[in-house]
Short mmCIF file of N, CA and C in Angstrom, two decimals:
data_model
loop_
_atom_site.label_atom_id
_atom_site.label_comp_id
_atom_site.label_asym_id
_atom_site.label_seq_id
_atom_site.Cartn_x
_atom_site.Cartn_y
_atom_site.Cartn_z
N UNK D 1 90.68 124.60 101.18
CA UNK D 1 92.09 124.89 101.43
C UNK D 1 92.19 125.97 102.49
N UNK D 2 93.32 126.07 103.12
CA UNK D 2 93.49 127.07 104.16
C UNK D 2 93.65 126.44 105.53
N UNK D 3 93.23 125.20 105.68
CA UNK D 3 93.44 124.51 106.94
C UNK D 3 94.93 124.23 107.09
N UNK D 4 95.46 124.26 108.30
CA UNK D 4 96.89 124.09 108.50
C UNK D 4 97.39 122.74 107.99
N UNK D 5 96.58 121.70 108.08
CA UNK D 5 96.99 120.37 107.59
C UNK D 5 97.11 120.39 106.06
N UNK D 6 96.19 121.07 105.37
CA UNK D 6 96.28 121.19 103.91
C UNK D 6 97.55 121.93 103.51
N UNK D 7 97.87 122.98 104.23
CA UNK D 7 99.08 123.76 103.93
C UNK D 7 100.32 122.92 104.19
N UNK D 8 100.30 122.12 105.24
CA UNK D 8 101.42 121.23 105.53
C UNK D 8 101.61 120.24 104.38
N UNK D 9 100.54 119.66 103.87
CA UNK D 9 100.65 118.72 102.76
C UNK D 9 101.19 119.42 101.52
N UNK D 10 100.71 120.61 101.20
CA UNK D 10 101.20 121.34 100.03
C UNK D 10 102.67 121.71 100.18
N UNK D 11 103.10 122.04 101.39
CA UNK D 11 104.51 122.35 101.63
C UNK D 11 105.37 121.13 101.35
N UNK D 12 104.85 119.97 101.65
CA UNK D 12 105.56 118.71 101.39
C UNK D 12 105.32 118.20 99.98
N UNK D 13 104.65 118.98 99.17
CA UNK D 13 104.35 118.66 97.77
C UNK D 13 103.42 117.45 97.65
N UNK D 14 102.41 117.43 98.52
CA UNK D 14 101.37 116.40 98.46
C UNK D 14 100.02 117.09 98.30
N UNK D 15 99.13 116.45 97.60
CA UNK D 15 97.80 117.02 97.42
C UNK D 15 97.05 117.00 98.74
N UNK D 16 96.17 117.97 98.99
CA UNK D 16 95.39 118.03 100.24
C UNK D 16 94.49 116.80 100.40
N UNK D 17 94.05 116.59 101.62
CA UNK D 17 93.22 115.44 101.97
C UNK D 17 91.98 115.32 101.10
N UNK D 18 91.32 116.41 100.81
CA UNK D 18 90.08 116.35 100.00
C UNK D 18 90.34 115.69 98.65
N UNK D 19 91.47 115.93 98.07
CA UNK D 19 91.83 115.31 96.78
C UNK D 19 92.12 113.83 96.98
N UNK D 20 92.88 113.52 98.04
CA UNK D 20 93.27 112.13 98.27
C UNK D 20 92.11 111.24 98.68
N UNK D 21 91.02 111.85 99.15
CA UNK D 21 89.83 111.07 99.54
C UNK D 21 88.90 110.78 98.36
N UNK D 22 89.21 111.30 97.20
CA UNK D 22 88.36 111.03 96.04
C UNK D 22 88.27 109.53 95.79
N UNK D 23 87.11 109.04 95.50
CA UNK D 23 86.89 107.61 95.28
C UNK D 23 87.71 107.03 94.15
N UNK D 24 88.16 107.88 93.23
CA UNK D 24 88.96 107.38 92.10
C UNK D 24 90.22 106.65 92.57
N UNK D 25 90.77 107.05 93.69
CA UNK D 25 92.01 106.44 94.14
C UNK D 25 91.80 105.08 94.79
N UNK D 26 90.56 104.75 95.13
CA UNK D 26 90.26 103.41 95.64
C UNK D 26 90.38 102.39 94.50
N UNK D 27 90.34 102.86 93.27
CA UNK D 27 90.48 101.95 92.12
C UNK D 27 91.80 101.20 92.15
N UNK D 28 92.79 101.71 92.87
CA UNK D 28 94.03 100.96 93.05
C UNK D 28 93.73 99.57 93.59
N UNK D 29 92.73 99.47 94.44
CA UNK D 29 92.40 98.20 95.08
C UNK D 29 91.74 97.23 94.10
N UNK D 30 91.38 97.72 92.93
CA UNK D 30 90.76 96.87 91.92
C UNK D 30 91.76 96.34 90.90
N UNK D 31 93.02 96.75 91.02
CA UNK D 31 94.06 96.29 90.12
C UNK D 31 94.48 94.88 90.56
N UNK D 32 93.92 93.86 89.90
CA UNK D 32 94.06 92.47 90.36
C UNK D 32 95.50 91.98 90.40
N UNK D 33 96.32 92.39 89.44
CA UNK D 33 97.72 91.96 89.45
C UNK D 33 98.45 92.48 90.68
N UNK D 34 98.23 93.75 91.00
CA UNK D 34 98.85 94.36 92.17
C UNK D 34 98.34 93.70 93.45
N UNK D 35 97.04 93.52 93.56
CA UNK D 35 96.44 92.92 94.75
C UNK D 35 96.96 91.50 94.96
N UNK D 36 97.03 90.72 93.91
CA UNK D 36 97.53 89.33 94.03
C UNK D 36 98.99 89.31 94.49
N UNK D 37 99.79 90.19 93.92
CA UNK D 37 101.20 90.26 94.31
C UNK D 37 101.35 90.68 95.77
N UNK D 38 100.58 91.67 96.21
CA UNK D 38 100.65 92.11 97.60
C UNK D 38 100.18 91.02 98.57
N UNK D 39 99.15 90.28 98.18
CA UNK D 39 98.70 89.16 99.05
C UNK D 39 99.82 88.14 99.22
N UNK D 40 100.53 87.86 98.14
CA UNK D 40 101.65 86.91 98.20
C UNK D 40 102.79 87.46 99.04
N UNK D 41 103.19 88.70 98.77
CA UNK D 41 104.32 89.30 99.50
C UNK D 41 104.04 89.43 100.99
N UNK D 42 102.82 89.79 101.34
CA UNK D 42 102.47 89.98 102.75
C UNK D 42 101.96 88.71 103.42
N UNK D 43 101.76 87.65 102.63
CA UNK D 43 101.33 86.38 103.19
C UNK D 43 99.94 86.44 103.80
N UNK D 44 99.02 87.10 103.11
CA UNK D 44 97.67 87.24 103.64
C UNK D 44 96.64 87.16 102.52
N UNK D 45 95.48 86.67 102.84
CA UNK D 45 94.39 86.63 101.86
C UNK D 45 93.54 87.89 101.95
N UNK D 46 93.61 88.56 103.10
CA UNK D 46 92.76 89.72 103.35
C UNK D 46 93.61 90.98 103.45
N UNK D 47 93.47 91.88 102.48
CA UNK D 47 94.30 93.08 102.40
C UNK D 47 93.57 94.33 102.87
N UNK D 48 94.36 95.26 103.38
CA UNK D 48 93.87 96.58 103.77
C UNK D 48 94.80 97.63 103.20
N UNK D 49 94.24 98.77 102.85
CA UNK D 49 94.99 99.90 102.33
C UNK D 49 94.93 101.01 103.36
N UNK D 50 96.09 101.44 103.88
CA UNK D 50 96.11 102.60 104.77
C UNK D 50 95.50 103.76 103.98
N UNK D 51 94.46 104.37 104.53
CA UNK D 51 93.65 105.27 103.73
C UNK D 51 93.67 106.69 104.27
N UNK D 52 93.82 107.68 103.41
CA UNK D 52 93.91 107.62 101.95
C UNK D 52 95.36 107.53 101.50
N UNK D 53 95.59 107.13 100.25
CA UNK D 53 96.96 107.12 99.72
C UNK D 53 97.48 108.56 99.57
N UNK D 54 98.78 108.69 99.46
CA UNK D 54 99.40 110.00 99.23
C UNK D 54 99.54 110.20 97.72
N UNK D 55 99.25 111.40 97.27
CA UNK D 55 99.43 111.77 95.87
C UNK D 55 100.37 112.96 95.88
N UNK D 56 101.54 112.78 95.34
CA UNK D 56 102.58 113.79 95.47
C UNK D 56 102.94 114.41 94.13
N UNK D 57 103.38 115.65 94.19
CA UNK D 57 103.90 116.32 93.00
C UNK D 57 105.22 116.98 93.36
N UNK D 58 106.09 117.09 92.41
CA UNK D 58 107.39 117.71 92.62
C UNK D 58 107.66 118.61 91.43
N UNK D 59 107.57 119.91 91.66
CA UNK D 59 107.82 120.87 90.58
C UNK D 59 109.32 121.07 90.42
N UNK D 60 109.76 121.48 89.24
CA UNK D 60 111.20 121.70 89.03
C UNK D 60 111.76 122.77 89.99
N UNK D 61 113.00 122.57 90.38
CA UNK D 61 113.78 123.54 91.16
C UNK D 61 113.20 123.88 92.53
N UNK D 62 112.53 122.94 93.18
CA UNK D 62 112.00 123.16 94.53
C UNK D 62 112.73 122.25 95.51
N UNK D 63 113.74 122.78 96.17
CA UNK D 63 114.55 121.95 97.06
C UNK D 63 113.74 121.43 98.24
N UNK D 64 112.65 122.13 98.64
CA UNK D 64 111.83 121.66 99.75
C UNK D 64 111.13 120.34 99.44
N UNK D 65 111.08 119.98 98.17
CA UNK D 65 110.41 118.74 97.78
C UNK D 65 111.33 117.53 97.89
N UNK D 66 112.61 117.75 98.19
CA UNK D 66 113.52 116.63 98.38
C UNK D 66 113.16 115.92 99.68
N UNK D 67 113.00 114.62 99.60
CA UNK D 67 112.65 113.83 100.79
C UNK D 67 113.95 113.26 101.35
N UNK D 68 114.25 113.49 102.63
CA UNK D 68 115.51 113.02 103.19
C UNK D 68 115.58 111.49 103.32
N UNK D 69 116.76 111.00 103.52
CA UNK D 69 117.02 109.58 103.73
C UNK D 69 116.18 109.10 104.92
N UNK D 70 115.39 108.04 104.72
CA UNK D 70 114.52 107.55 105.78
C UNK D 70 114.02 106.14 105.49
N UNK D 71 113.39 105.55 106.47
CA UNK D 71 112.61 104.33 106.33
C UNK D 71 111.14 104.74 106.53
N UNK D 72 110.21 104.01 105.95
CA UNK D 72 108.80 104.36 106.10
C UNK D 72 108.23 103.98 107.46
N UNK D 73 108.82 103.02 108.14
CA UNK D 73 108.31 102.56 109.43
C UNK D 73 108.01 103.67 110.43
N UNK D 74 108.95 104.60 110.68
CA UNK D 74 108.68 105.67 111.65
C UNK D 74 107.55 106.62 111.24
N UNK D 75 107.25 106.71 109.96
CA UNK D 75 106.15 107.57 109.50
C UNK D 75 104.79 106.89 109.69
N UNK D 76 104.78 105.57 109.87
CA UNK D 76 103.54 104.81 110.01
C UNK D 76 103.62 103.90 111.23
N UNK D 77 103.80 104.48 112.42
CA UNK D 77 103.95 103.64 113.62
C UNK D 77 102.68 102.89 114.00
N UNK D 78 101.57 103.26 113.40
CA UNK D 78 100.29 102.61 113.72
C UNK D 78 100.11 101.29 112.99
N UNK D 79 101.02 100.95 112.05
CA UNK D 79 101.01 99.63 111.40
C UNK D 79 102.44 99.11 111.40
N UNK D 80 102.62 97.83 111.67
CA UNK D 80 103.97 97.29 111.80
C UNK D 80 104.45 96.56 110.56
N UNK D 81 103.63 95.72 110.01
CA UNK D 81 104.04 94.92 108.85
C UNK D 81 103.26 95.41 107.64
N UNK D 82 103.94 96.14 106.76
CA UNK D 82 103.25 96.70 105.59
C UNK D 82 104.17 96.76 104.39
N UNK D 83 103.57 96.97 103.25
CA UNK D 83 104.32 97.18 102.01
C UNK D 83 103.98 98.56 101.48
N UNK D 84 105.01 99.30 101.10
CA UNK D 84 104.80 100.58 100.42
C UNK D 84 104.71 100.30 98.93
N UNK D 85 103.72 100.90 98.29
CA UNK D 85 103.55 100.78 96.84
C UNK D 85 103.70 102.19 96.26
N UNK D 86 104.72 102.38 95.42
CA UNK D 86 105.02 103.68 94.81
C UNK D 86 104.73 103.57 93.32
N UNK D 87 103.82 104.41 92.84
CA UNK D 87 103.36 104.35 91.45
C UNK D 87 103.61 105.69 90.76
N UNK D 88 104.44 105.71 89.71
CA UNK D 88 104.65 106.96 88.99
C UNK D 88 103.48 107.28 88.06
N UNK D 89 103.17 108.54 87.95
CA UNK D 89 102.12 108.98 87.03
C UNK D 89 102.72 109.69 85.81
N UNK D 90 104.05 109.61 85.69
CA UNK D 90 104.80 110.17 84.58
C UNK D 90 106.11 109.39 84.49
N UNK D 91 106.86 109.53 83.41
CA UNK D 91 108.16 108.85 83.35
C UNK D 91 109.08 109.37 84.47
N UNK D 92 109.76 108.45 85.14
CA UNK D 92 110.69 108.81 86.21
C UNK D 92 112.11 108.63 85.69
N UNK D 93 112.80 109.75 85.60
CA UNK D 93 114.19 109.76 85.14
C UNK D 93 115.07 110.29 86.27
N UNK D 94 116.36 110.24 86.08
CA UNK D 94 117.30 110.80 87.06
C UNK D 94 117.00 112.29 87.29
N UNK D 95 116.63 112.99 86.23
CA UNK D 95 116.40 114.43 86.32
C UNK D 95 115.16 114.81 87.13
N UNK D 96 114.11 114.01 87.08
CA UNK D 96 112.86 114.43 87.74
C UNK D 96 112.80 114.06 89.22
N UNK D 97 113.79 113.34 89.73
CA UNK D 97 113.87 113.12 91.18
C UNK D 97 112.90 112.11 91.73
N UNK D 98 112.93 110.91 91.27
CA UNK D 98 112.07 109.84 91.79
C UNK D 98 112.63 109.25 93.07
N UNK D 99 112.52 107.94 93.22
CA UNK D 99 112.96 107.26 94.44
C UNK D 99 114.39 106.74 94.26
N UNK D 100 115.21 107.01 95.26
CA UNK D 100 116.57 106.46 95.35
C UNK D 100 116.57 105.50 96.52
N UNK D 101 117.10 104.31 96.32
CA UNK D 101 117.14 103.32 97.41
C UNK D 101 118.58 102.98 97.77
N UNK D 102 118.79 102.48 98.96
CA UNK D 102 120.07 101.92 99.37
C UNK D 102 119.86 100.41 99.39
N UNK D 103 120.43 99.75 98.37
CA UNK D 103 120.22 98.31 98.21
C UNK D 103 120.66 97.54 99.44
N UNK D 104 119.82 96.62 99.88
CA UNK D 104 120.13 95.77 101.02
C UNK D 104 119.91 96.41 102.37
N UNK D 105 119.53 97.68 102.41
CA UNK D 105 119.39 98.40 103.68
C UNK D 105 118.24 97.87 104.54
N UNK D 106 117.29 97.18 103.93
CA UNK D 106 116.17 96.62 104.71
C UNK D 106 116.67 95.59 105.73
N UNK D 107 117.84 95.01 105.46
CA UNK D 107 118.40 94.00 106.37
C UNK D 107 118.86 94.58 107.71
N UNK D 108 119.01 95.91 107.79
CA UNK D 108 119.42 96.56 109.04
C UNK D 108 118.29 96.59 110.06
N UNK D 109 117.06 96.34 109.60
CA UNK D 109 115.90 96.44 110.49
C UNK D 109 115.56 97.89 110.77
N UNK D 110 114.68 98.12 111.73
CA UNK D 110 114.31 99.51 112.06
C UNK D 110 115.53 100.26 112.61
N UNK D 111 115.75 101.47 112.12
CA UNK D 111 116.88 102.29 112.56
C UNK D 111 116.36 103.54 113.28
N UNK D 112 117.14 104.05 114.24
CA UNK D 112 116.72 105.28 114.92
C UNK D 112 116.81 106.47 113.97
N UNK D 113 115.75 107.25 113.91
CA UNK D 113 115.68 108.43 113.04
C UNK D 113 115.81 109.71 113.87
N UNK D 114 116.31 110.75 113.23
CA UNK D 114 116.35 112.08 113.85
C UNK D 114 115.10 112.83 113.43
N UNK D 115 114.67 113.77 114.26
CA UNK D 115 113.54 114.62 113.89
C UNK D 115 114.02 115.72 112.96
N UNK D 116 113.23 115.95 111.91
CA UNK D 116 113.53 117.02 110.98
C UNK D 116 112.48 118.10 111.06
N UNK D 117 112.72 119.20 110.39
CA UNK D 117 111.80 120.32 110.43
C UNK D 117 110.63 120.11 109.48
N UNK D 118 110.91 119.93 108.19
CA UNK D 118 109.84 119.83 107.20
C UNK D 118 109.32 118.40 107.06
N UNK D 119 110.21 117.43 107.03
CA UNK D 119 109.80 116.06 106.71
C UNK D 119 109.61 115.17 107.92
N UNK D 120 109.89 115.62 109.10
CA UNK D 120 109.60 114.80 110.27
C UNK D 120 110.72 113.87 110.69
N UNK D 121 110.94 112.81 109.96
CA UNK D 121 111.94 111.81 110.34
C UNK D 121 113.00 111.68 109.24
N UNK D 122 114.25 111.49 109.67
CA UNK D 122 115.32 111.32 108.69
C UNK D 122 116.48 110.55 109.32
N UNK D 123 117.27 109.94 108.45
CA UNK D 123 118.46 109.20 108.88
C UNK D 123 119.70 109.99 108.47
N UNK D 124 120.76 109.94 109.29
CA UNK D 124 122.00 110.59 108.89
C UNK D 124 122.63 109.86 107.70
N UNK D 125 122.94 110.58 106.65
CA UNK D 125 123.47 109.98 105.42
C UNK D 125 124.80 109.27 105.62
N UNK D 126 125.69 109.90 106.35
CA UNK D 126 127.05 109.37 106.46
C UNK D 126 127.11 107.98 107.05
N UNK D 127 126.17 107.61 107.91
CA UNK D 127 126.19 106.29 108.54
C UNK D 127 125.81 105.17 107.58
N UNK D 128 125.00 105.47 106.56
CA UNK D 128 124.44 104.40 105.75
C UNK D 128 124.95 104.32 104.32
N UNK D 129 125.19 105.45 103.71
CA UNK D 129 125.52 105.44 102.29
C UNK D 129 126.82 104.70 101.99
N UNK D 130 127.73 104.64 102.94
CA UNK D 130 128.98 103.91 102.72
C UNK D 130 128.80 102.41 102.88
N UNK D 131 127.69 101.98 103.47
CA UNK D 131 127.44 100.55 103.71
C UNK D 131 126.59 99.89 102.63
N UNK D 132 126.01 100.69 101.72
CA UNK D 132 125.08 100.16 100.72
C UNK D 132 125.33 100.79 99.36
N UNK D 133 124.89 100.10 98.35
CA UNK D 133 124.94 100.66 96.99
C UNK D 133 123.68 101.50 96.79
N UNK D 134 123.89 102.74 96.38
CA UNK D 134 122.77 103.64 96.13
C UNK D 134 122.30 103.46 94.69
N UNK D 135 120.97 103.46 94.51
CA UNK D 135 120.42 103.24 93.17
C UNK D 135 119.18 104.09 92.96
N UNK D 136 119.16 104.83 91.86
CA UNK D 136 117.97 105.58 91.48
C UNK D 136 117.10 104.65 90.63
N UNK D 137 115.81 104.60 90.92
CA UNK D 137 114.89 103.71 90.22
C UNK D 137 114.21 104.49 89.09
N UNK D 138 114.52 104.15 87.85
CA UNK D 138 113.84 104.77 86.71
C UNK D 138 112.62 103.94 86.38
N UNK D 139 111.50 104.63 86.13
CA UNK D 139 110.22 103.95 85.94
C UNK D 139 109.39 104.65 84.88
N UNK D 140 108.38 103.94 84.41
CA UNK D 140 107.41 104.49 83.46
C UNK D 140 106.01 104.36 84.06
N UNK D 141 105.06 105.17 83.60
CA UNK D 141 103.68 104.96 84.07
C UNK D 141 103.26 103.52 83.82
N UNK D 142 102.63 102.92 84.79
CA UNK D 142 102.26 101.51 84.72
C UNK D 142 103.21 100.62 85.52
N UNK D 143 104.43 101.12 85.80
CA UNK D 143 105.36 100.40 86.67
C UNK D 143 104.96 100.61 88.12
N UNK D 144 105.42 99.71 88.99
CA UNK D 144 105.14 99.81 90.42
C UNK D 144 106.39 99.41 91.18
N UNK D 145 106.73 100.17 92.20
CA UNK D 145 107.84 99.84 93.09
C UNK D 145 107.22 99.45 94.43
N UNK D 146 107.58 98.26 94.93
CA UNK D 146 107.03 97.76 96.20
C UNK D 146 108.20 97.47 97.13
N UNK D 147 108.10 97.98 98.36
CA UNK D 147 109.15 97.70 99.34
C UNK D 147 108.57 97.73 100.75
N UNK D 148 109.32 97.15 101.68
CA UNK D 148 108.89 97.05 103.07
C UNK D 148 109.23 98.28 103.89
N UNK D 149 108.81 98.30 105.16
CA UNK D 149 108.98 99.48 106.01
C UNK D 149 110.41 99.81 106.38
N UNK D 150 111.36 98.88 106.17
CA UNK D 150 112.74 99.11 106.59
C UNK D 150 113.71 99.48 105.47
N UNK D 151 113.24 99.56 104.23
CA UNK D 151 114.13 99.95 103.15
C UNK D 151 114.48 101.43 103.28
N UNK D 152 115.77 101.74 103.29
CA UNK D 152 116.21 103.13 103.37
C UNK D 152 116.15 103.73 101.97
N UNK D 153 115.51 104.89 101.87
CA UNK D 153 115.33 105.54 100.57
C UNK D 153 115.17 107.05 100.74
N UNK D 154 115.20 107.76 99.63
CA UNK D 154 115.03 109.22 99.62
C UNK D 154 114.72 109.66 98.20
N UNK D 155 114.45 110.94 98.03
CA UNK D 155 114.33 111.49 96.67
C UNK D 155 115.15 112.76 96.59
N UNK D 156 115.59 113.07 95.40
CA UNK D 156 116.41 114.27 95.19
C UNK D 156 115.62 115.31 94.40
N UNK D 157 116.23 116.45 94.18
CA UNK D 157 115.57 117.57 93.51
C UNK D 157 115.14 117.22 92.09
N UNK D 158 114.06 117.84 91.67
CA UNK D 158 113.58 117.72 90.29
C UNK D 158 114.31 118.77 89.46
N UNK D 159 115.25 118.32 88.65
CA UNK D 159 116.01 119.24 87.79
C UNK D 159 115.51 119.21 86.35
N UNK D 160 114.41 118.54 86.12
CA UNK D 160 113.83 118.48 84.77
C UNK D 160 113.00 119.74 84.53
N UNK D 161 112.33 119.79 83.39
CA UNK D 161 111.47 120.94 83.08
C UNK D 161 109.99 120.60 83.21
N UNK D 162 109.67 119.52 83.94
CA UNK D 162 108.26 119.11 84.08
C UNK D 162 107.97 118.72 85.53
N UNK D 163 106.69 118.73 85.86
CA UNK D 163 106.25 118.32 87.19
C UNK D 163 106.26 116.80 87.27
N UNK D 164 106.76 116.28 88.37
CA UNK D 164 106.71 114.84 88.61
C UNK D 164 105.53 114.55 89.51
N UNK D 165 104.74 113.52 89.19
CA UNK D 165 103.58 113.12 90.00
C UNK D 165 103.67 111.64 90.32
N UNK D 166 103.26 111.28 91.53
CA UNK D 166 103.28 109.87 91.93
C UNK D 166 102.25 109.63 93.02
N UNK D 167 101.92 108.36 93.20
CA UNK D 167 101.03 107.92 94.28
C UNK D 167 101.83 106.96 95.15
N UNK D 168 101.79 107.17 96.45
CA UNK D 168 102.38 106.15 97.33
C UNK D 168 101.34 105.76 98.37
N UNK D 169 101.31 104.47 98.65
CA UNK D 169 100.31 103.91 99.55
C UNK D 169 100.93 102.80 100.39
N UNK D 170 100.29 102.52 101.52
CA UNK D 170 100.75 101.45 102.42
C UNK D 170 99.67 100.40 102.52
N UNK D 171 100.06 99.14 102.33
CA UNK D 171 99.14 98.00 102.32
C UNK D 171 99.54 97.04 103.43
N UNK D 172 98.55 96.41 104.07
CA UNK D 172 98.84 95.47 105.14
C UNK D 172 97.72 94.43 105.22
N UNK D 173 98.01 93.33 105.89
CA UNK D 173 97.04 92.26 106.04
C UNK D 173 96.12 92.47 107.23
N UNK D 174 95.03 91.72 107.27
CA UNK D 174 94.06 91.85 108.36
C UNK D 174 94.64 91.38 109.70
N UNK D 175 95.78 90.67 109.66
CA UNK D 175 96.42 90.23 110.90
C UNK D 175 97.28 91.33 111.54
N UNK D 176 97.38 92.48 110.87
CA UNK D 176 98.15 93.62 111.39
C UNK D 176 97.17 94.64 111.96
N UNK D 177 97.32 94.95 113.23
CA UNK D 177 96.44 95.91 113.89
C UNK D 177 96.79 97.33 113.48
N UNK D 178 95.82 98.22 113.53
CA UNK D 178 96.04 99.63 113.25
C UNK D 178 95.11 100.47 114.10
N UNK D 179 95.51 101.70 114.32
CA UNK D 179 94.67 102.65 115.06
C UNK D 179 94.16 103.75 114.14
N UNK D 180 94.39 103.61 112.84
CA UNK D 180 93.98 104.61 111.86
C UNK D 180 92.99 104.02 110.87
N UNK D 181 92.36 104.88 110.10
CA UNK D 181 91.39 104.38 109.12
C UNK D 181 92.10 103.64 107.98
N UNK D 182 91.36 102.72 107.39
CA UNK D 182 91.90 101.95 106.28
C UNK D 182 90.75 101.54 105.36
N UNK D 183 91.13 101.13 104.16
CA UNK D 183 90.15 100.62 103.21
C UNK D 183 90.25 99.11 103.25
N UNK D 184 89.15 98.44 103.57
CA UNK D 184 89.08 96.98 103.65
C UNK D 184 88.71 96.46 102.27
N UNK D 185 89.63 95.73 101.62
CA UNK D 185 89.38 95.25 100.27
C UNK D 185 88.27 94.23 100.19
N UNK D 186 88.10 93.42 101.25
CA UNK D 186 87.03 92.41 101.25
C UNK D 186 85.66 93.06 101.39
N UNK D 187 85.54 93.98 102.33
CA UNK D 187 84.25 94.64 102.58
C UNK D 187 83.99 95.78 101.59
N UNK D 188 85.05 96.21 100.87
CA UNK D 188 84.96 97.33 99.92
C UNK D 188 84.42 98.60 100.58
N UNK D 189 85.03 98.92 101.73
CA UNK D 189 84.61 100.12 102.44
C UNK D 189 85.75 100.65 103.32
N UNK D 190 85.64 101.93 103.65
CA UNK D 190 86.59 102.55 104.56
C UNK D 190 86.15 102.26 105.99
N UNK D 191 87.08 101.79 106.80
CA UNK D 191 86.83 101.54 108.20
C UNK D 191 87.49 102.66 108.97
N UNK D 192 86.70 103.40 109.69
CA UNK D 192 87.21 104.55 110.45
C UNK D 192 87.52 104.12 111.88
N UNK D 193 88.69 104.50 112.35
CA UNK D 193 89.13 104.11 113.68
C UNK D 193 89.02 105.24 114.68
N UNK D 194 88.42 106.35 114.30
CA UNK D 194 88.32 107.50 115.21
C UNK D 194 86.92 108.05 115.21
#
């Protein structure tokens, strides 16, 4: 710890790279139900996991942990066609600040984002919230939320009395080019692009 990138991740309430590189998190790729569903949704037999996945925590009463309204596409410009997989590691209630989506917003396609200070990219709320129904997704451990790069979503403050933990990852087919490292499910290895 102490490297500027580690501090940046902790400020965003994500575990440092050393934690996210632990081999335990590759076990996600061994979950056959998830892998089969992603192959169907992405229309590919050969899957890749943008590596490493993000492991996030949100402590109570930390407004800096609120993620602004955004699409995932601008955060992952090195892959074009992907699915985000969001997995809770605790019960997700309205109070603990999980994922809020704007239903149907994926139909708008890629939208121009503004640069933010802490989170990088964000969308202006007033332009979108009036056009879509907002919905907070309540989940339990073992549930999975899967969505594409154009779904508009955000998270709100954790007003509960417990820490919220989750894993989010990006999956794509072998027909999608990337300039970053990924885990190849067929070869069962990390492919480094740098």
